Amino acid sequence: EVQLVESGGVVVQPGGSLRLSCAASGFTFDDYTMHWVRQAPGKGLEWVSLISWDGGSTYYADSVKGRFTISRDNSKNSLYLQMNSLRTEDTALYYCAKAVAGQLGVYYFDYWGQGTLVTVSS
Amino acid sequence: QSVLTQPPSVSAAPGQKVTISCSGSSSNIGNNYVSWYQQLPGTAPKLLIYDNNKRPSGIPDRFSGSKSGTSATLGITGLQTGDEADYYCGTWDSSLSAFYVFGTGTKVTVL
């Protein structure tokens, strides 16, 4: 059974830093691209970042570029999101998601974690 | 600020059909495949449709997807109370602002 378990979400002050983790199990972790997706309270889904299976390629949404860093440790079946210079608008539930490449290599997300809540507030 | 536009809400009686539209552009839907996600209250999103119209195992054939030009549609037939949820479309985007984009989301209400 595929499981994705996020952790690390807390209340942090604006300008602060935080590292989220996602522990994966039930599949061959280093075969898959992984993503982070967030959802602000009462709002829709927003794609945040992705990392290729080997960590060699990473992409970010403009809203987090230069402040967030995605990484992975395939030996530990774990995905990470280092979040710096946090802003109030970064307050959200952060999901890690396993991605599968469909037709034309367009990803879709076949498994999601339950999310970890990050609150940026003074 | 999503680049994929969905109606905020749709509703119908049990047993009826609803359709949810997802409107984009040539940089996203027009040249890529679309997936759909269901988010029940207080839970994580769940994959419903991928590659425009394919259902993962375990998803009933009451759910269907289609795409035409720069728009996609999710259909739900035989509506059930358990279908009350938020629904999101998603796809790649070739613009510089985001690698992947989701729709604005649609709340389905069973009357």
Tab-separated table of C-alpha atoms in Angstrom:
chain	number	residue	atom	x	y	z
A	1	GLU	CA	0.000	0.000	0.000
A	2	VAL	CA	1.364	3.392	-1.024
A	3	GLN	CA	1.750	5.795	1.860
A	4	LEU	CA	2.972	9.386	1.935
A	5	VAL	CA	3.293	10.969	5.368
A	6	GLU	CA	4.184	14.644	5.668
A	7	SER	CA	5.605	16.271	8.783
A	8	GLY	CA	7.258	19.457	9.950
A	9	GLY	CA	4.407	21.929	9.737
A	10	VAL	CA	4.292	24.439	12.609
A	11	VAL	CA	3.541	28.070	13.372
A	12	VAL	CA	6.424	30.303	12.276
A	13	GLN	CA	6.962	34.048	12.170
A	14	PRO	CA	7.223	35.959	8.895
A	15	GLY	CA	10.776	35.822	7.610
A	16	GLY	CA	11.393	32.513	9.323
A	17	SER	CA	12.427	29.123	7.951
A	18	LEU	CA	11.028	25.628	8.057
A	19	ARG	CA	11.767	22.221	6.552
A	20	LEU	CA	8.956	19.882	5.613
A	21	SER	CA	9.463	16.148	5.189
A	22	CYS	CA	7.503	13.467	3.388
A	23	ALA	CA	8.139	9.801	4.178
A	24	ALA	CA	7.210	7.461	1.361
A	25	SER	CA	6.502	3.737	1.449
A	26	GLY	CA	4.789	1.047	-0.580
A	27	PHE	CA	6.451	1.829	-3.902
A	28	THR	CA	9.916	2.147	-5.396
A	29	PHE	CA	10.555	5.742	-4.382
A	30	ASP	CA	13.506	6.422	-6.681
A	31	ASP	CA	11.472	5.472	-9.754
A	32	TYR	CA	9.203	8.497	-9.471
A	33	THR	CA	9.136	12.256	-9.745
A	34	MET	CA	7.701	13.845	-6.608
A	35	HIS	CA	5.823	17.110	-6.115
A	36	TRP	CA	4.704	19.481	-3.399
A	37	VAL	CA	1.237	21.039	-3.691
A	38	ARG	CA	-0.273	23.463	-1.199
A	39	GLN	CA	-3.754	24.629	-0.271
A	40	ALA	CA	-4.363	27.833	1.652
A	41	PRO	CA	-7.244	27.681	4.141
A	42	GLY	CA	-10.534	27.648	2.247
A	43	LYS	CA	-8.757	28.023	-1.099
A	44	GLY	CA	-7.865	25.868	-4.083
A	45	LEU	CA	-4.842	23.765	-4.925
A	46	GLU	CA	-1.565	25.430	-5.911
A	47	TRP	CA	1.369	23.526	-7.389
A	48	VAL	CA	4.608	24.420	-5.575
A	49	SER	CA	7.547	22.347	-6.805
A	50	LEU	CA	8.756	19.117	-8.351
A	51	ILE	CA	11.925	17.042	-8.269
A	52	SER	CA	12.958	14.340	-10.713
A	53	TRP	CA	13.591	10.785	-9.641
A	54	ASP	CA	17.315	11.368	-9.161
A	55	GLY	CA	17.112	14.926	-7.856
A	56	GLY	CA	18.792	16.203	-10.995
A	57	SER	CA	15.922	18.428	-12.095
A	58	THR	CA	13.836	20.744	-9.972
A	59	TYR	CA	11.129	23.282	-10.818
A	60	TYR	CA	9.297	25.867	-8.756
A	61	ALA	CA	6.237	28.052	-8.982
A	62	ASP	CA	7.087	31.730	-9.341
A	63	SER	CA	5.475	32.401	-5.963
A	64	VAL	CA	8.174	30.390	-4.138
A	65	LYS	CA	11.151	30.568	-6.506
A	66	GLY	CA	14.315	31.683	-4.720
A	67	ARG	CA	12.820	31.009	-1.279
A	68	PHE	CA	11.945	27.291	-1.319
A	69	THR	CA	14.223	24.348	-2.140
A	70	ILE	CA	12.988	20.855	-2.897
A	71	SER	CA	15.239	17.850	-2.319
A	72	ARG	CA	15.075	14.105	-1.800
A	73	ASP	CA	17.040	11.318	-0.173
A	74	ASN	CA	16.336	8.119	-2.061
A	75	SER	CA	18.247	6.074	0.515
A	76	LYS	CA	15.664	7.177	3.089
A	77	ASN	CA	12.629	7.222	0.781
A	78	SER	CA	12.098	10.816	1.773
A	79	LEU	CA	11.151	14.101	0.126
A	80	TYR	CA	11.866	17.510	1.608
A	81	LEU	CA	10.891	21.142	1.188
A	82	GLN	CA	13.156	23.778	2.710
A	83	MET	CA	11.157	26.972	3.122
A	84	ASN	CA	12.984	30.261	3.790
A	85	SER	CA	11.874	33.896	4.011
A	86	LEU	CA	8.370	32.756	4.813
A	87	ARG	CA	5.463	35.114	4.190
A	88	THR	CA	1.944	35.184	5.572
A	89	GLU	CA	0.695	34.133	2.130
A	90	ASP	CA	2.661	30.861	2.476
A	91	THR	CA	0.176	29.748	5.138
A	92	ALA	CA	-1.304	26.517	3.782
A	93	LEU	CA	-1.665	22.780	4.053
A	94	TYR	CA	1.304	21.296	2.197
A	95	TYR	CA	0.801	17.984	0.412
A	96	CYS	CA	3.454	15.767	-1.096
A	97	ALA	CA	2.252	13.896	-4.155
A	98	LYS	CA	3.593	10.993	-6.185
A	99	ALA	CA	3.573	11.739	-9.898
A	100	VAL	CA	3.167	9.415	-12.859
A	101	ALA	CA	4.026	10.436	-16.397
A	102	GLY	CA	1.030	9.876	-18.650
A	103	GLN	CA	0.616	10.586	-22.322
A	104	LEU	CA	3.188	12.969	-23.764
A	105	GLY	CA	4.927	12.782	-20.393
A	106	VAL	CA	2.283	14.968	-18.733
A	107	TYR	CA	2.245	14.199	-15.047
A	108	TYR	CA	-0.738	13.347	-12.957
A	109	PHE	CA	-0.808	12.709	-9.214
A	110	ASP	CA	-1.910	9.211	-8.301
A	111	TYR	CA	-1.207	9.366	-4.568
A	112	TRP	CA	-1.282	12.223	-2.065
A	113	GLY	CA	-0.307	12.493	1.572
A	114	GLN	CA	-2.667	13.913	4.179
A	115	GLY	CA	-0.766	17.183	4.358
A	116	THR	CA	1.075	19.174	7.012
A	117	LEU	CA	-0.094	22.629	8.068
A	118	VAL	CA	2.244	25.593	7.886
A	119	THR	CA	1.055	28.793	9.547
A	120	VAL	CA	3.063	31.978	9.048
A	121	SER	CA	1.991	34.531	11.595
A	122	SER	CA	3.450	37.006	14.034
B	1	GLN	CA	-4.309	32.874	-9.287
B	2	SER	CA	-5.133	29.806	-11.355
B	3	VAL	CA	-5.037	29.957	-15.134
B	4	LEU	CA	-7.658	27.214	-15.434
B	5	THR	CA	-11.211	28.449	-14.881
B	6	GLN	CA	-13.970	26.280	-13.400
B	7	PRO	CA	-17.476	27.201	-12.271
B	8	PRO	CA	-17.526	27.808	-8.493
B	9	SER	CA	-20.404	25.418	-7.931
B	10	VAL	CA	-22.802	23.011	-9.589
B	11	SER	CA	-25.688	21.097	-8.067
B	12	ALA	CA	-28.236	18.438	-8.917
B	13	ALA	CA	-30.564	15.946	-7.293
B	14	PRO	CA	-29.489	12.378	-6.479
B	15	GLY	CA	-29.404	10.207	-9.586
B	16	GLN	CA	-28.996	13.170	-11.924
B	17	LYS	CA	-25.972	14.207	-13.969
B	18	VAL	CA	-23.601	17.140	-13.572
B	19	THR	CA	-20.814	18.424	-15.774
B	20	ILE	CA	-17.900	20.562	-14.692
B	21	SER	CA	-15.996	22.628	-17.227
B	22	CYS	CA	-12.323	23.578	-17.086
B	23	SER	CA	-11.251	26.348	-19.431
B	24	GLY	CA	-7.631	27.088	-20.246
B	25	SER	CA	-5.432	28.093	-23.151
B	26	SER	CA	-3.025	26.734	-25.726
B	27	SER	CA	-0.193	26.848	-23.186
B	28	ASN	CA	-1.920	24.335	-20.959
B	29	ILE	CA	-5.049	22.365	-21.857
B	30	GLY	CA	-4.741	23.016	-25.566
B	31	ASN	CA	-1.513	21.058	-25.883
B	32	ASN	CA	-1.502	18.766	-22.877
B	33	TYR	CA	-3.477	16.038	-21.177
B	34	VAL	CA	-5.818	16.823	-18.298
B	35	SER	CA	-6.389	15.101	-14.982
B	36	TRP	CA	-9.212	15.545	-12.479
B	37	TYR	CA	-9.164	15.284	-8.688
B	38	GLN	CA	-11.896	14.885	-6.093
B	39	GLN	CA	-11.423	16.390	-2.636
B	40	LEU	CA	-13.947	15.244	-0.061
B	41	PRO	CA	-14.349	17.563	2.954
B	42	GLY	CA	-11.315	17.464	5.233
B	43	THR	CA	-9.375	14.986	3.094
B	44	ALA	CA	-6.540	15.000	0.559
B	45	PRO	CA	-7.302	15.153	-3.168
B	46	LYS	CA	-7.881	11.854	-4.958
B	47	LEU	CA	-7.207	11.101	-8.607
B	48	LEU	CA	-10.414	10.598	-10.622
B	49	ILE	CA	-9.386	10.967	-14.270
B	50	TYR	CA	-6.021	11.107	-16.049
B	51	ASP	CA	-4.935	11.512	-19.670
B	52	ASN	CA	-8.216	13.376	-20.355
B	53	ASN	CA	-10.519	10.397	-20.054
B	54	LYS	CA	-8.929	7.421	-18.290
B	55	ARG	CA	-10.089	6.193	-14.917
B	56	PRO	CA	-7.739	4.647	-12.351
B	57	SER	CA	-8.781	1.279	-11.020
B	58	GLY	CA	-11.485	1.599	-8.410
B	59	ILE	CA	-13.047	4.734	-9.880
B	60	PRO	CA	-16.608	3.952	-11.044
B	61	ASP	CA	-17.632	4.579	-14.639
B	62	ARG	CA	-20.105	7.197	-13.382
B	63	PHE	CA	-17.119	9.541	-13.674
B	64	SER	CA	-15.971	10.498	-17.159
B	65	GLY	CA	-13.646	13.036	-18.725
B	66	SER	CA	-13.287	14.663	-22.101
B	67	LYS	CA	-11.299	17.418	-23.789
B	68	SER	CA	-11.915	19.652	-26.754
B	69	GLY	CA	-9.552	22.401	-27.794
B	70	THR	CA	-8.615	24.458	-24.750
B	71	SER	CA	-11.375	23.116	-22.503
B	72	ALA	CA	-11.959	19.927	-20.564
B	73	THR	CA	-15.070	18.514	-18.936
B	74	LEU	CA	-15.731	16.163	-16.041
B	75	GLY	CA	-19.060	14.382	-16.016
B	76	ILE	CA	-20.681	12.647	-13.067
B	77	THR	CA	-23.778	10.540	-13.696
B	78	GLY	CA	-26.049	8.838	-11.156
B	79	LEU	CA	-25.137	11.502	-8.609
B	80	GLN	CA	-24.800	10.243	-5.031
B	81	THR	CA	-24.603	12.075	-1.715
B	82	GLY	CA	-21.049	10.764	-1.364
B	83	ASP	CA	-20.084	12.739	-4.468
B	84	GLU	CA	-20.422	16.024	-2.577
B	85	ALA	CA	-16.895	17.384	-2.800
B	86	ASP	CA	-14.620	19.886	-4.468
B	87	TYR	CA	-13.343	18.933	-7.901
B	88	TYR	CA	-10.174	20.247	-9.566
B	89	CYS	CA	-8.751	19.917	-13.046
B	90	GLY	CA	-5.007	20.045	-13.616
B	91	THR	CA	-2.412	19.943	-16.355
B	92	TRP	CA	1.038	21.108	-17.405
B	93	ASP	CA	1.557	24.697	-18.370
B	94	SER	CA	4.311	25.805	-20.728
B	95	SER	CA	4.356	29.382	-19.477
B	96	LEU	CA	7.187	30.542	-17.251
B	97	SER	CA	5.142	31.047	-14.081
B	98	ALA	CA	4.332	27.454	-13.176
B	99	PHE	CA	5.183	23.986	-14.380
B	100	TYR	CA	1.805	22.595	-13.408
B	101	VAL	CA	-1.524	24.347	-12.897
B	102	PHE	CA	-4.803	23.459	-11.210
B	103	GLY	CA	-8.263	24.770	-11.895
B	104	THR	CA	-10.068	27.136	-9.544
B	105	GLY	CA	-12.145	24.277	-8.172
B	106	THR	CA	-15.859	23.428	-8.295
B	107	LYS	CA	-18.059	22.534	-5.346
B	108	VAL	CA	-20.588	19.821	-6.210
B	109	THR	CA	-23.732	19.861	-4.087
B	110	VAL	CA	-26.255	17.031	-4.099
B	111	LEU	CA	-29.676	18.558	-3.483
